[in-house]
Amino acid sequence: MAIDFSKTFPLLPLRDAVVFPHTTRRILVGRDISLRALEYAESHNGEIILSAQKNIEQEEIENPMLDLYSVGVVAHVSNVTPFPNGCVKVVLEGDQVVDLRSIVTKDNFLMVTVSPHKPTITAADKSSQLETVLTHFKEYSLHRNISEGMVDALFTMDSHINAFYGMIPFLQISLDERQRLLEIGEIDELAQRLIEIMQVAADTDTMMVKVQQNVRQKMAQQQKEWFISEQIRQLQDELDGESGNASEPDQLLKKVKAKKFSAAIQEKLEEEIGRMKLMQPTSPEYAVSRNYLDWFLNLPYGEYTDTVLNMKKVKGELDSKHFGLDKVKERIMEYVAVLKLTGTERRAPILCLVGPPGVGKTTLVESIANAMKRNFVRITLGGVRDEAEIRGHRRTYIGAMPGRFIQALRRAKCMNPIILLDEIDKMASDFRGDPASAMLEVLDPEQNHDFTDHFMEVGLDLSRVLFIATANNEAEIPEALRDRLEMVRLPGYYPHEKLQIASKYLVPRICERTGIENGKDVAFDDDTIAKVIREWTREAGVRELERTLENVVRHRAKDKVMGKRYKAEVTEKTLQEYLGAPRYLDNQLPPAGRPGVIVGLAWTSVGGEILPIECMLLPGKGTLLMTGKLGDVMKESAQIALSLVRERLERFGIDPNVVKKTDIHIHVPEGAVPKDGPSAGIALTLCLLSAFTKQPVSPEIAFTGEVSLTGACLPIGGLNEKALAALQAGVKTLHLPAGNQKDVNELPAPAKKGLKIFTHKHIDEIIKVLFVEKKTAAAKKEKKAKS
């Protein structure tokens, strides 16, 4: 039947359906826009345009040209059957593929103009691949619910295109793919695409058949294994009754009873063994239970090592491995003495050795373990972020394991080892939990007698374990955890101590490691080692010193192997040849004679440092500019210092109002290094006063201490490290707050001898010593009136 393309047609949008030419399709219609289109078609020759929606979930057609495919089919309405719910079932007979041109809304339904789709497949077109397509479809139908009569009907059709369009509704393909098949205009191209679709389906069918076969074979194999294992178990039970041999669960139960666990652990393990007896040995749950029992059986439960508490031996071990550190050694001796008198580790304080890197914290703990003949285990906590590292994983997780403390007991092979908690200040928390909070139960003597690991699920006694921790920075330890630790602070080494350590400990150890004979192949005198300490290292510990000396010895080892001639003595020339130019100058102090430059002192987690402070005055509006990456506390100290200086300028014949006309720039060198804290208050005050009075202060004088707004000098911490840094830098005189007098008394003799130390209660005491006052006439008159 010819179609008049000059007129408009009603448009019926289809959801999840594509109607092909020469095919009949029953459609259930319920939307108002579709019902009105059908009514119009019935009254106008029965012709209607069918086009599929791109989004089948869309209820309303808001933009027809975008929401519908642009290629549809002219169809004839042949039968409409109404239903009580308002829907109708309509039979549509596809006629011809058309292109949708323009769509308008008329009387609440869509009207469309169309044109013939080019190229178009006609009923007379023949395909050379008809037999191939039909053969593939016959194979395709074998794995689907497609009747043989339908397949045979396709074979008897005279029109090739009718056969192709007739099989498309039975293909399990997407709506997009059906639309693409509708738009194909060459019969051979359509045949090729149908072959490809059915070939992919055939490959998938083959794969699924293979998978199903493998699954059946696996199931049959498992049933066979279960049947054989069950027979073996039954036979084993018969043999057990006659010969007394026990099955694996019974053997495990015997081992558990031999261990003499506590009642709670015994009950838990017997319950687990009872569950094992009900499982098949090949099941995954059986392996999980076996692993759980193995952890208990491999724990040294009830096994304790005898502790040797010979005070002389402990002192000898500490002295043989460590030079200096007298106060630290004294505290350790007190600790051992209390253990000897009480005979128990319960409620013993948990020591935390705090100090910069390289001062010997870890080796001190090893020496304690050696002297006491206790097994030693080290747990590194640096970078630990997961709470499960401490408490373990629950057994519901694949690959679950106990926490580090249970593993440490297993490695120690006893329940009373010395456990070193290394770098306890480096723990961090994230979304996986807070390991520092999990450590509270471990380190609390009120709780650790019943420590519960998530994997073990029962309490274990850790009260006999000696815990000793190490840290670089006490401030970074969480407060609740710090409350359970007794801090033992290790200061940095002084030059004379480094000299003794290098001569007595480092050089012999390095020579032994490198195969060089000390004294014969290489010889260091005290002056050479002192030069290395001054010019190639700058640290609180001795780790860098050891590396530098080892570098020299390695060069000597190379010379020996290569047959070069050399003298054993290491001279200054030898150091220059092996190590290159010195890395540090003898004196780090700023040049003398310039007002506004003061030497302060700073404490860091790796030791003390000198802190030069510079001040420059410029004409301006009283702006205070501070550079050098200073923290908020240090900036506040500078504000206090400026107020103190303004109050005292009149004593030096300077109008205090000059501050309002002067821009003040304070800079602390090494600008990339963050600096903060109140201990530079005295130095900042003197720096500003020196700049305003134009009176320089010798760089060989250093200052540290906080200053209040009333001028009181307040004590600070880290004096040992600061004094060491001052001594190494060439400082001769040190001014401190009076509150630090107790720390001055504890400084080692070389520091007291090399530094002139003065303490002050008020900033004016220091100002009178360093600056010459030039009183104004008004000030003299005021003083005379008071007298």
PDB file of C-alpha atoms in Angstrom, residues 347-574:
ATOM      1  CA  ARG A 347      53.283  -1.958  89.224  1.00  0.00           C
ATOM      2  CA  ALA A 348      56.854  -1.174  88.184  1.00  0.00           C
ATOM      3  CA  PRO A 349      57.033   2.233  86.478  1.00  0.00           C
ATOM      4  CA  ILE A 350      57.378   2.156  82.709  1.00  0.00           C
ATOM      5  CA  LEU A 351      60.493   4.066  81.723  1.00  0.00           C
ATOM      6  CA  CYS A 352      60.559   6.174  78.560  1.00  0.00           C
ATOM      7  CA  LEU A 353      64.022   7.229  77.398  1.00  0.00           C
ATOM      8  CA  VAL A 354      63.625  10.618  75.710  1.00  0.00           C
ATOM      9  CA  GLY A 355      66.420  12.174  73.723  1.00  0.00           C
ATOM     10  CA  PRO A 356      67.701  13.178  70.303  1.00  0.00           C
ATOM     11  CA  PRO A 357      68.651  10.516  67.731  1.00  0.00           C
ATOM     12  CA  GLY A 358      71.989   8.783  68.144  1.00  0.00           C
ATOM     13  CA  VAL A 359      72.481   9.170  71.912  1.00  0.00           C
ATOM     14  CA  GLY A 360      72.086   5.437  72.649  1.00  0.00           C
ATOM     15  CA  LYS A 361      68.484   4.934  73.813  1.00  0.00           C
ATOM     16  CA  THR A 362      67.971   1.572  72.101  1.00  0.00           C
ATOM     17  CA  THR A 363      71.383   0.177  73.043  1.00  0.00           C
ATOM     18  CA  LEU A 364      70.760   1.151  76.672  1.00  0.00           C
ATOM     19  CA  VAL A 365      67.686  -1.091  76.763  1.00  0.00           C
ATOM     20  CA  GLU A 366      69.633  -3.924  75.124  1.00  0.00           C
ATOM     21  CA  SER A 367      72.297  -3.552  77.808  1.00  0.00           C
ATOM     22  CA  ILE A 368      69.647  -3.769  80.544  1.00  0.00           C
ATOM     23  CA  ALA A 369      68.281  -6.989  79.007  1.00  0.00           C
ATOM     24  CA  ASN A 370      71.774  -8.502  78.717  1.00  0.00           C
ATOM     25  CA  ALA A 371      72.631  -7.633  82.304  1.00  0.00           C
ATOM     26  CA  MET A 372      69.372  -9.086  83.654  1.00  0.00           C
ATOM     27  CA  LYS A 373      69.583 -12.182  81.387  1.00  0.00           C
ATOM     28  CA  ARG A 374      66.062 -11.477  80.166  1.00  0.00           C
ATOM     29  CA  ASN A 375      64.867 -12.220  76.640  1.00  0.00           C
ATOM     30  CA  PHE A 376      64.699  -9.012  74.594  1.00  0.00           C
ATOM     31  CA  VAL A 377      62.154  -8.116  71.892  1.00  0.00           C
ATOM     32  CA  ARG A 378      61.926  -4.833  70.018  1.00  0.00           C
ATOM     33  CA  ILE A 379      58.606  -3.473  68.719  1.00  0.00           C
ATOM     34  CA  THR A 380      58.991  -0.550  66.315  1.00  0.00           C
ATOM     35  CA  LEU A 381      55.993   1.772  66.602  1.00  0.00           C
ATOM     36  CA  GLY A 382      57.123   4.423  64.121  1.00  0.00           C
ATOM     37  CA  GLY A 383      54.419   4.946  61.491  1.00  0.00           C
ATOM     38  CA  VAL A 384      51.890   2.562  63.121  1.00  0.00           C
ATOM     39  CA  ARG A 385      48.407   3.912  62.263  1.00  0.00           C
ATOM     40  CA  ASP A 386      46.164   0.867  62.619  1.00  0.00           C
ATOM     41  CA  GLU A 387      44.762  -0.092  66.008  1.00  0.00           C
ATOM     42  CA  ALA A 388      44.759  -3.730  64.843  1.00  0.00           C
ATOM     43  CA  GLU A 389      48.580  -3.624  64.914  1.00  0.00           C
ATOM     44  CA  ILE A 390      48.269  -3.452  68.715  1.00  0.00           C
ATOM     45  CA  ARG A 391      45.084  -5.411  69.405  1.00  0.00           C
ATOM     46  CA  GLY A 392      45.100  -7.783  66.419  1.00  0.00           C
ATOM     47  CA  HIS A 393      42.367  -8.525  63.858  1.00  0.00           C
ATOM     48  CA  ARG A 394      39.174 -10.355  64.656  1.00  0.00           C
ATOM     49  CA  ARG A 395      38.988 -13.881  63.283  1.00  0.00           C
ATOM     50  CA  THR A 396      36.138 -12.938  60.956  1.00  0.00           C
ATOM     51  CA  TYR A 397      38.696 -11.313  58.631  1.00  0.00           C
ATOM     52  CA  ILE A 398      40.627 -13.342  56.076  1.00  0.00           C
ATOM     53  CA  GLY A 399      44.264 -13.652  57.071  1.00  0.00           C
ATOM     54  CA  ALA A 400      43.609 -12.398  60.624  1.00  0.00           C
ATOM     55  CA  MET A 401      46.582 -12.372  62.995  1.00  0.00           C
ATOM     56  CA  PRO A 402      47.204 -11.377  66.636  1.00  0.00           C
ATOM     57  CA  GLY A 403      48.643  -7.968  67.482  1.00  0.00           C
ATOM     58  CA  ARG A 404      52.316  -7.154  67.858  1.00  0.00           C
ATOM     59  CA  PHE A 405      52.459  -7.899  71.593  1.00  0.00           C
ATOM     60  CA  ILE A 406      51.207 -11.470  71.232  1.00  0.00           C
ATOM     61  CA  GLN A 407      53.668 -11.970  68.364  1.00  0.00           C
ATOM     62  CA  ALA A 408      56.434 -10.492  70.540  1.00  0.00           C
ATOM     63  CA  LEU A 409      55.711 -13.003  73.336  1.00  0.00           C
ATOM     64  CA  ARG A 410      55.877 -15.809  70.804  1.00  0.00           C
ATOM     65  CA  ARG A 411      59.270 -14.570  69.564  1.00  0.00           C
ATOM     66  CA  ALA A 412      60.548 -14.049  73.114  1.00  0.00           C
ATOM     67  CA  LYS A 413      59.628 -17.640  74.103  1.00  0.00           C
ATOM     68  CA  CYS A 414      58.712 -16.502  77.611  1.00  0.00           C
ATOM     69  CA  MET A 415      56.006 -14.455  79.318  1.00  0.00           C
ATOM     70  CA  ASN A 416      58.387 -12.038  81.087  1.00  0.00           C
ATOM     71  CA  PRO A 417      60.672 -10.575  78.400  1.00  0.00           C
ATOM     72  CA  ILE A 418      61.895  -7.002  78.162  1.00  0.00           C
ATOM     73  CA  ILE A 419      59.929  -5.367  75.337  1.00  0.00           C
ATOM     74  CA  LEU A 420      61.326  -2.187  73.833  1.00  0.00           C
ATOM     75  CA  LEU A 421      58.621   0.144  72.487  1.00  0.00           C
ATOM     76  CA  ASP A 422      60.789   2.016  70.006  1.00  0.00           C
ATOM     77  CA  GLU A 423      59.777   5.460  68.689  1.00  0.00           C
ATOM     78  CA  ILE A 424      56.574   5.604  70.741  1.00  0.00           C
ATOM     79  CA  ASP A 425      56.157   9.277  69.778  1.00  0.00           C
ATOM     80  CA  LYS A 426      55.905   8.393  66.067  1.00  0.00           C
ATOM     81  CA  MET A 427      52.522   6.642  66.298  1.00  0.00           C
ATOM     82  CA  ALA A 428      49.695   8.307  64.372  1.00  0.00           C
ATOM     83  CA  SER A 429      45.919   7.898  64.157  1.00  0.00           C
ATOM     84  CA  ASP A 430      43.599   7.823  61.132  1.00  0.00           C
ATOM     85  CA  PHE A 431      40.286   6.250  60.053  1.00  0.00           C
ATOM     86  CA  ARG A 432      41.565   2.800  61.082  1.00  0.00           C
ATOM     87  CA  GLY A 433      41.690   3.797  64.753  1.00  0.00           C
ATOM     88  CA  ASP A 434      44.033   5.302  67.326  1.00  0.00           C
ATOM     89  CA  PRO A 435      46.876   2.903  68.237  1.00  0.00           C
ATOM     90  CA  ALA A 436      48.017   5.217  71.052  1.00  0.00           C
ATOM     91  CA  SER A 437      44.677   4.663  72.804  1.00  0.00           C
ATOM     92  CA  ALA A 438      45.052   0.900  72.349  1.00  0.00           C
ATOM     93  CA  MET A 439      48.459   1.156  74.058  1.00  0.00           C
ATOM     94  CA  LEU A 440      46.833   2.455  77.242  1.00  0.00           C
ATOM     95  CA  GLU A 441      45.604  -0.996  78.247  1.00  0.00           C
ATOM     96  CA  VAL A 442      48.999  -2.525  77.485  1.00  0.00           C
ATOM     97  CA  LEU A 443      50.957  -0.062  79.619  1.00  0.00           C
ATOM     98  CA  ASP A 444      48.514   0.374  82.514  1.00  0.00           C
ATOM     99  CA  PRO A 445      49.524  -1.950  85.405  1.00  0.00           C
ATOM    100  CA  GLU A 446      45.891  -1.904  86.569  1.00  0.00           C
ATOM    101  CA  GLN A 447      44.718  -3.452  83.279  1.00  0.00           C
ATOM    102  CA  ASN A 448      47.520  -5.325  81.529  1.00  0.00           C
ATOM    103  CA  HIS A 449      47.155  -8.415  83.715  1.00  0.00           C
ATOM    104  CA  ASP A 450      44.086  -9.182  81.560  1.00  0.00           C
ATOM    105  CA  PHE A 451      45.032  -7.792  78.125  1.00  0.00           C
ATOM    106  CA  THR A 452      42.498  -8.876  75.478  1.00  0.00           C
ATOM    107  CA  ASP A 453      43.714  -9.291  71.912  1.00  0.00           C
ATOM    108  CA  HIS A 454      40.936  -9.261  69.292  1.00  0.00           C
ATOM    109  CA  PHE A 455      42.296 -12.426  67.651  1.00  0.00           C
ATOM    110  CA  MET A 456      42.879 -14.390  70.861  1.00  0.00           C
ATOM    111  CA  GLU A 457      39.488 -13.282  72.330  1.00  0.00           C
ATOM    112  CA  VAL A 458      40.570 -14.052  75.911  1.00  0.00           C
ATOM    113  CA  GLY A 459      42.640 -12.135  78.448  1.00  0.00           C
ATOM    114  CA  LEU A 460      46.397 -12.736  78.703  1.00  0.00           C
ATOM    115  CA  ASP A 461      48.686 -11.595  81.513  1.00  0.00           C
ATOM    116  CA  LEU A 462      51.248  -8.969  80.434  1.00  0.00           C
ATOM    117  CA  SER A 463      51.981  -7.729  83.963  1.00  0.00           C
ATOM    118  CA  ARG A 464      55.287  -9.655  84.155  1.00  0.00           C
ATOM    119  CA  VAL A 465      56.609  -7.994  81.008  1.00  0.00           C
ATOM    120  CA  LEU A 466      59.121  -5.163  81.476  1.00  0.00           C
ATOM    121  CA  PHE A 467      58.147  -2.389  79.055  1.00  0.00           C
ATOM    122  CA  ILE A 468      60.700   0.311  78.232  1.00  0.00           C
ATOM    123  CA  ALA A 469      59.888   2.976  75.630  1.00  0.00           C
ATOM    124  CA  THR A 470      62.019   5.402  73.623  1.00  0.00           C
ATOM    125  CA  ALA A 471      61.056   8.735  72.038  1.00  0.00           C
ATOM    126  CA  ASN A 472      62.686  11.723  70.395  1.00  0.00           C
ATOM    127  CA  ASN A 473      60.104  14.335  71.354  1.00  0.00           C
ATOM    128  CA  GLU A 474      58.162  14.072  74.602  1.00  0.00           C
ATOM    129  CA  ALA A 475      55.592  16.646  73.440  1.00  0.00           C
ATOM    130  CA  GLU A 476      54.426  14.394  70.590  1.00  0.00           C
ATOM    131  CA  ILE A 477      53.420  11.542  72.915  1.00  0.00           C
ATOM    132  CA  PRO A 478      49.621  11.682  73.554  1.00  0.00           C
ATOM    133  CA  GLU A 479      48.864  13.081  77.007  1.00  0.00           C
ATOM    134  CA  ALA A 480      46.978  10.020  78.296  1.00  0.00           C
ATOM    135  CA  LEU A 481      49.843   7.754  77.220  1.00  0.00           C
ATOM    136  CA  ARG A 482      52.493  10.137  78.592  1.00  0.00           C
ATOM    137  CA  ASP A 483      50.791   9.961  81.993  1.00  0.00           C
ATOM    138  CA  ARG A 484      51.620   6.240  82.185  1.00  0.00           C
ATOM    139  CA  LEU A 485      55.321   6.733  81.390  1.00  0.00           C
ATOM    140  CA  GLU A 486      58.169   7.965  83.542  1.00  0.00           C
ATOM    141  CA  MET A 487      60.357  10.219  81.409  1.00  0.00           C
ATOM    142  CA  VAL A 488      64.113   9.711  81.602  1.00  0.00           C
ATOM    143  CA  ARG A 489      65.762  12.396  79.525  1.00  0.00           C
ATOM    144  CA  LEU A 490      69.023  11.736  77.692  1.00  0.00           C
ATOM    145  CA  PRO A 491      70.833  14.991  76.831  1.00  0.00           C
ATOM    146  CA  GLY A 492      73.118  15.340  73.842  1.00  0.00           C
ATOM    147  CA  TYR A 493      76.816  14.547  74.220  1.00  0.00           C
ATOM    148  CA  TYR A 494      79.375  17.266  74.884  1.00  0.00           C
ATOM    149  CA  PRO A 495      82.515  17.426  72.707  1.00  0.00           C
ATOM    150  CA  HIS A 496      84.713  15.844  75.391  1.00  0.00           C
ATOM    151  CA  GLU A 497      82.202  12.973  75.717  1.00  0.00           C
ATOM    152  CA  LYS A 498      82.098  12.452  71.945  1.00  0.00           C
ATOM    153  CA  LEU A 499      85.886  12.323  71.948  1.00  0.00           C
ATOM    154  CA  GLN A 500      85.905   9.552  74.560  1.00  0.00           C
ATOM    155  CA  ILE A 501      83.098   7.646  72.809  1.00  0.00           C
ATOM    156  CA  ALA A 502      84.877   7.793  69.465  1.00  0.00           C
ATOM    157  CA  SER A 503      88.236   6.677  70.918  1.00  0.00           C
ATOM    158  CA  LYS A 504      86.981   3.893  73.179  1.00  0.00           C
ATOM    159  CA  TYR A 505      83.934   2.577  71.332  1.00  0.00           C
ATOM    160  CA  LEU A 506      83.425   3.777  67.772  1.00  0.00           C
ATOM    161  CA  VAL A 507      86.901   3.412  66.248  1.00  0.00           C
ATOM    162  CA  PRO A 508      87.514  -0.163  67.544  1.00  0.00           C
ATOM    163  CA  ARG A 509      84.037  -1.216  66.418  1.00  0.00           C
ATOM    164  CA  ILE A 510      84.472   0.327  62.959  1.00  0.00           C
ATOM    165  CA  CYS A 511      87.882  -1.304  62.498  1.00  0.00           C
ATOM    166  CA  GLU A 512      86.436  -4.696  63.447  1.00  0.00           C
ATOM    167  CA  ARG A 513      83.611  -4.253  60.901  1.00  0.00           C
ATOM    168  CA  THR A 514      85.890  -3.199  58.055  1.00  0.00           C
ATOM    169  CA  GLY A 515      88.777  -5.630  58.588  1.00  0.00           C
ATOM    170  CA  ILE A 516      91.290  -2.861  59.399  1.00  0.00           C
ATOM    171  CA  GLU A 517      93.698  -3.296  62.317  1.00  0.00           C
ATOM    172  CA  ASN A 518      93.346  -0.419  64.753  1.00  0.00           C
ATOM    173  CA  GLY A 519      96.684   1.247  65.511  1.00  0.00           C
ATOM    174  CA  LYS A 520      98.509  -0.572  62.736  1.00  0.00           C
ATOM    175  CA  ASP A 521      96.523   0.265  59.583  1.00  0.00           C
ATOM    176  CA  VAL A 522      94.771   3.337  60.936  1.00  0.00           C
ATOM    177  CA  ALA A 523      95.380   5.495  64.003  1.00  0.00           C
ATOM    178  CA  PHE A 524      93.354   8.462  65.244  1.00  0.00           C
ATOM    179  CA  ASP A 525      94.741  10.834  67.853  1.00  0.00           C
ATOM    180  CA  ASP A 526      92.521  13.024  69.993  1.00  0.00           C
ATOM    181  CA  ASP A 527      93.179  16.176  67.942  1.00  0.00           C
ATOM    182  CA  THR A 528      92.109  14.467  64.717  1.00  0.00           C
ATOM    183  CA  ILE A 529      88.894  13.129  66.241  1.00  0.00           C
ATOM    184  CA  ALA A 530      88.161  16.539  67.779  1.00  0.00           C
ATOM    185  CA  LYS A 531      88.611  18.125  64.355  1.00  0.00           C
ATOM    186  CA  VAL A 532      86.136  15.653  62.825  1.00  0.00           C
ATOM    187  CA  ILE A 533      83.659  16.462  65.608  1.00  0.00           C
ATOM    188  CA  ARG A 534      84.005  20.221  65.072  1.00  0.00           C
ATOM    189  CA  GLU A 535      84.187  20.484  61.287  1.00  0.00           C
ATOM    190  CA  TRP A 536      82.344  17.462  59.823  1.00  0.00           C
ATOM    191  CA  THR A 537      79.530  16.755  62.298  1.00  0.00           C
ATOM    192  CA  ARG A 538      76.921  18.870  64.007  1.00  0.00           C
ATOM    193  CA  GLU A 539      74.591  16.662  66.073  1.00  0.00           C
ATOM    194  CA  ALA A 540      73.488  15.830  69.589  1.00  0.00           C
ATOM    195  CA  GLY A 541      74.297  12.092  69.260  1.00  0.00           C
ATOM    196  CA  VAL A 542      77.205  10.251  67.682  1.00  0.00           C
ATOM    197  CA  ARG A 543      75.544   8.527  64.707  1.00  0.00           C
ATOM    198  CA  GLU A 544      76.884  10.980  62.099  1.00  0.00           C
ATOM    199  CA  LEU A 545      80.291  10.918  63.818  1.00  0.00           C
ATOM    200  CA  GLU A 546      80.372   7.125  63.461  1.00  0.00           C
ATOM    201  CA  ARG A 547      79.479   7.345  59.763  1.00  0.00           C
ATOM    202  CA  THR A 548      82.182   9.960  59.145  1.00  0.00           C
ATOM    203  CA  LEU A 549      84.881   7.954  60.924  1.00  0.00           C
ATOM    204  CA  GLU A 550      83.778   4.834  59.045  1.00  0.00           C
ATOM    205  CA  ASN A 551      84.134   6.764  55.789  1.00  0.00           C
ATOM    206  CA  VAL A 552      87.785   7.456  56.693  1.00  0.00           C
ATOM    207  CA  VAL A 553      88.432   3.818  57.627  1.00  0.00           C
ATOM    208  CA  ARG A 554      86.810   2.584  54.379  1.00  0.00           C
ATOM    209  CA  HIS A 555      89.144   4.793  52.365  1.00  0.00           C
ATOM    210  CA  ARG A 556      92.071   3.306  54.292  1.00  0.00           C
ATOM    211  CA  ALA A 557      90.728  -0.221  53.587  1.00  0.00           C
ATOM    212  CA  LYS A 558      90.631   0.590  49.860  1.00  0.00           C
ATOM    213  CA  ASP A 559      94.213   1.903  49.966  1.00  0.00           C
ATOM    214  CA  LYS A 560      95.324  -1.276  51.735  1.00  0.00           C
ATOM    215  CA  VAL A 561      93.647  -3.602  49.229  1.00  0.00           C
ATOM    216  CA  MET A 562      95.046  -1.656  46.255  1.00  0.00           C
ATOM    217  CA  GLY A 563      98.568  -1.838  47.674  1.00  0.00           C
ATOM    218  CA  LYS A 564      99.067   1.905  48.156  1.00  0.00           C
ATOM    219  CA  ARG A 565     101.663   3.135  50.622  1.00  0.00           C
ATOM    220  CA  TYR A 566     100.330   5.072  53.589  1.00  0.00           C
ATOM    221  CA  LYS A 567     101.043   5.999  57.167  1.00  0.00           C
ATOM    222  CA  ALA A 568      98.757   4.705  59.876  1.00  0.00           C
ATOM    223  CA  GLU A 569      98.277   8.140  61.455  1.00  0.00           C
ATOM    224  CA  VAL A 570      95.260  10.079  60.168  1.00  0.00           C
ATOM    225  CA  THR A 571      96.271  13.720  59.804  1.00  0.00           C
ATOM    226  CA  GLU A 572      94.437  16.879  58.837  1.00  0.00           C
ATOM    227  CA  LYS A 573      95.686  16.412  55.254  1.00  0.00           C
ATOM    228  CA  THR A 574      94.334  12.847  55.252  1.00  0.00           C
TER     229      THR A 574
END
